[in-house]
Coordinates of C-alpha atoms in Angstrom, one line a residue:
X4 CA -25.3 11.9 2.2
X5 CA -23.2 10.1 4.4
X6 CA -20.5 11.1 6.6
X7 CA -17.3 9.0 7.0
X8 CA -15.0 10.5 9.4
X9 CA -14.0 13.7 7.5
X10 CA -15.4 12.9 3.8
X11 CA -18.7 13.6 2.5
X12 CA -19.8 10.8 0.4
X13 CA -22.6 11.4 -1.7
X14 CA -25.8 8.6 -1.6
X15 CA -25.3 7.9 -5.9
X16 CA -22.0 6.3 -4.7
X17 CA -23.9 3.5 -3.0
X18 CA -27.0 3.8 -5.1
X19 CA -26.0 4.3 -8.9
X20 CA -24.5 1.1 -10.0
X21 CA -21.1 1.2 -12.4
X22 CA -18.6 -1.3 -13.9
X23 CA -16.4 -0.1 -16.7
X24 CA -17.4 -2.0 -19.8
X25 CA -14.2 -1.2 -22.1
X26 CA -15.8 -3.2 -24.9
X27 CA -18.3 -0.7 -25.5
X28 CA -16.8 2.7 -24.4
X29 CA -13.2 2.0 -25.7
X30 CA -11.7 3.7 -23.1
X31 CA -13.3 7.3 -23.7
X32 CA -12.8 8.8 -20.3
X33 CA -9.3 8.8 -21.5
X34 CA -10.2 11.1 -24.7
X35 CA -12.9 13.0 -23.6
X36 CA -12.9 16.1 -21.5
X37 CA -11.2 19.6 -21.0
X38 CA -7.9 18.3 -19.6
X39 CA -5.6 15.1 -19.2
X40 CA -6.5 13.4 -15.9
X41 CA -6.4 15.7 -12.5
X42 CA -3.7 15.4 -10.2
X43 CA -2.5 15.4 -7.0
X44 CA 0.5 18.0 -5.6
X45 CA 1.9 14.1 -4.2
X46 CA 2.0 12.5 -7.3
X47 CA 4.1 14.9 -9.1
X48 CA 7.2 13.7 -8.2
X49 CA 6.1 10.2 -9.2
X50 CA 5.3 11.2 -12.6
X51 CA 8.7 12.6 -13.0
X52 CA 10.1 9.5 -11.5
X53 CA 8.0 6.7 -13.6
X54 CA 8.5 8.1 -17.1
X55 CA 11.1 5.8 -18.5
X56 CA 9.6 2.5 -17.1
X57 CA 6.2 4.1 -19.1
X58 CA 7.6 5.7 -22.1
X59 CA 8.0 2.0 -24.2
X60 CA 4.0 1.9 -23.2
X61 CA 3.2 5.2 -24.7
X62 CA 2.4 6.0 -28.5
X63 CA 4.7 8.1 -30.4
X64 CA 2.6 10.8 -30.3
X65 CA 2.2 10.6 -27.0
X66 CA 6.1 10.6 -26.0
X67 CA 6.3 13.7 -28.0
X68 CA 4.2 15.7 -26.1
X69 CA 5.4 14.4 -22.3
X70 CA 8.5 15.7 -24.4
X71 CA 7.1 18.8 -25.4
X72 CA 5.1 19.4 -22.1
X73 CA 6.5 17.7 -19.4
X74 CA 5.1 14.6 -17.4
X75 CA 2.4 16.6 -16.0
X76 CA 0.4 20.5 -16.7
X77 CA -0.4 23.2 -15.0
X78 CA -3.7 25.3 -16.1
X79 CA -5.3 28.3 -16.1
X80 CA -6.4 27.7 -12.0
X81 CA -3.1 26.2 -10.9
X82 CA -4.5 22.8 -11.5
X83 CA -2.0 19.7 -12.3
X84 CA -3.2 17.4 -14.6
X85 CA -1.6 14.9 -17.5
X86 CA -0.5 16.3 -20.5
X87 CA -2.8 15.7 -23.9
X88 CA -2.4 14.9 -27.4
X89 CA -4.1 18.0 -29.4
X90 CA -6.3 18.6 -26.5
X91 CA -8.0 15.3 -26.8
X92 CA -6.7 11.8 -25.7
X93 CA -4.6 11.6 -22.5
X94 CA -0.8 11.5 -23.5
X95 CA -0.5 8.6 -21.5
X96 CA -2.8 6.8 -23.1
X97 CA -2.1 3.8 -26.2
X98 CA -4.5 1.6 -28.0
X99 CA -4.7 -1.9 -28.0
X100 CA -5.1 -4.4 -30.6
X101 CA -8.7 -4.6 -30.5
X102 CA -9.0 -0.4 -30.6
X103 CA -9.7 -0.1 -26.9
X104 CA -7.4 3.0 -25.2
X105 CA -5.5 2.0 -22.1
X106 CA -3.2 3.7 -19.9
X107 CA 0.3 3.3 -20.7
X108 CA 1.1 4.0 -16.7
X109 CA -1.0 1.1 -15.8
X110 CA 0.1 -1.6 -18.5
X111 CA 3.8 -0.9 -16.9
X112 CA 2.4 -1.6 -13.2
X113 CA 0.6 -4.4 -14.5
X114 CA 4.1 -5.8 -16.2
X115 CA 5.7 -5.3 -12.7
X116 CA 7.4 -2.0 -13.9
X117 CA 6.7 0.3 -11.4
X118 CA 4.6 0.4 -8.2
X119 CA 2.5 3.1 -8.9
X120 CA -1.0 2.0 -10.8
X121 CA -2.3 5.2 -12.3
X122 CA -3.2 8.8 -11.1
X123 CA -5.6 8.3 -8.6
X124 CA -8.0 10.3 -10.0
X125 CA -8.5 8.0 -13.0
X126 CA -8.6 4.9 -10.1
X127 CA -11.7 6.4 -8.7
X128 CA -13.5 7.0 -11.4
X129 CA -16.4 7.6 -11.7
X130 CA -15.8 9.6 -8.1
X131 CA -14.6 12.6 -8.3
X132 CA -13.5 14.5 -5.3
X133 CA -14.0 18.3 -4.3
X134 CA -13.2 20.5 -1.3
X135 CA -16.2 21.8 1.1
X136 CA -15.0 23.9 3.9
X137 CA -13.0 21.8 6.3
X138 CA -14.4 18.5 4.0
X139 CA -13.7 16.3 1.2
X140 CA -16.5 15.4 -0.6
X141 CA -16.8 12.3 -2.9
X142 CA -19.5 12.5 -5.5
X143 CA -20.8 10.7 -8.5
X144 CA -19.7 12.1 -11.9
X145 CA -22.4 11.2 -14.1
X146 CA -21.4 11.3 -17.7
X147 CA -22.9 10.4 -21.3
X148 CA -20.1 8.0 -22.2
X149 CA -20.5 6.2 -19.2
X150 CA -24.0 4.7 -20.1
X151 CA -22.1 1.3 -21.0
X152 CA -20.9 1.0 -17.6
X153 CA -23.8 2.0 -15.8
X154 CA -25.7 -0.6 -17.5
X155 CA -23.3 -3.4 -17.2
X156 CA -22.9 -2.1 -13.7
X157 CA -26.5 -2.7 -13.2
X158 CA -26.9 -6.0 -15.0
X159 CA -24.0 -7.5 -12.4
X160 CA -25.5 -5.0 -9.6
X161 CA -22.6 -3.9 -8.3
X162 CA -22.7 -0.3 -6.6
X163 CA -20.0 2.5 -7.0
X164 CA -18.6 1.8 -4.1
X165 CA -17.8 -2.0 -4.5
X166 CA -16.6 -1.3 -7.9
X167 CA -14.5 1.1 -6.3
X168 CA -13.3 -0.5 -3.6
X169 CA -9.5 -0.9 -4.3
X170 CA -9.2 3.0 -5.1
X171 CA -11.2 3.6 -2.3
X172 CA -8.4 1.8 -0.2
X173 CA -5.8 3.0 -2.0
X174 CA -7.0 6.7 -1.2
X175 CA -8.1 6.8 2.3
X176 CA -7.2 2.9 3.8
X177 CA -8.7 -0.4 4.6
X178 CA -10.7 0.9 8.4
X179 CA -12.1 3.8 6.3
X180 CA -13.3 1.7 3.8
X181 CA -14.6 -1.0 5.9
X182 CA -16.3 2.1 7.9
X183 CA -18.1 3.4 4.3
X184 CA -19.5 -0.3 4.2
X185 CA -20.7 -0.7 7.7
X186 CA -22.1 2.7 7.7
X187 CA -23.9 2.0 4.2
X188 CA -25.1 -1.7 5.6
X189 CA -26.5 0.2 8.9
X190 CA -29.0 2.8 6.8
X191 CA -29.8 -0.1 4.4
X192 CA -31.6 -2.0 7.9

């Protein structure tokens, strides 16, 4: 485990290797699970704010349930997350031509919509990130569906944290990154 300034990040994150391989999962972070994707209490107002640049992304289903819902949930522990389609696929979510989900949210960053590229929580995954005492820990969420990135990760060999790296960024800023790296290049001597 490895200690950068106040996270914990744990040692799968520079040994397992990962790179999404939509051709082969189609997307089914964005389906599978108990809830939409977790959320932040600081990007609730930016769901609220986004939703008619996203909405023209979004399936009809999906539109109906922001509708129904709102642009984010609450559950049973007081937890935010994204809505979902009968308890399945993220309301956010569309298919594409070639049967692959995407994320509506990201498609209209991408098409220079808004500035905001997707809960941050779906940008680091596979991390997923937990409270310990006074720390944040980062660790590798290892899951069955994954497989397909985990071996295409492997093939390129490109660690977690590489293939992370712009989330990674995003979340905690450039020097913590570049800290991660030097700190993960140091016990690799």
């Amino acid at each position: 485990m490895l200690i950068v300034r106040d996270k914990l990040v744990s040692d799968d994150i520079k040994e397992k290797f990962f790179v999404c391989n939509l051709e082969k999962c189609k997307g089914a972070c964005c389906v599978e699970g108990d809830l939409g994707a977790p959320l932040n209490f600081d990007e609730l107002d930016t769901m609220e704010e986004i939703q008619e640049h996203v909405k023209p992304y979004l399936s009809e289903e999906g539109r109906e349930e922001i509708e129904k819902q709102g642009p984010y949930v609450v559950d049973f522990e007081g937890d935010y997350s994204t809505p979902t389609i009968d308890g399945k696929e993220c309301a956010y979510a569309f298919y594409d031509e070639k049967g692959i989900l995407k994320c509506g949210i990201e498609q209209a960053y991408l098409d220079g919509k808004i500035d905001y590229k997707k809960p941050i929580s779906c940008h680091l995954y596979p991390i997923r990130l937990s409270k310990f005492q006074n720390l944040e820990a980062l660790n590798y969420d290892r899951w069955d569906i994954c497989s397909p990135a985990c071996s295409f990760g492997k093939e390129l060999h490109v660690p977690i944290y590489k293939f992370l790296k712009e989330p990674l960024i995003r979340k905690y800023g450039e020097d913590w990154y570049k800290e991660l790296v030097r700190l993960i290049q140091q016990e690799d001597e």
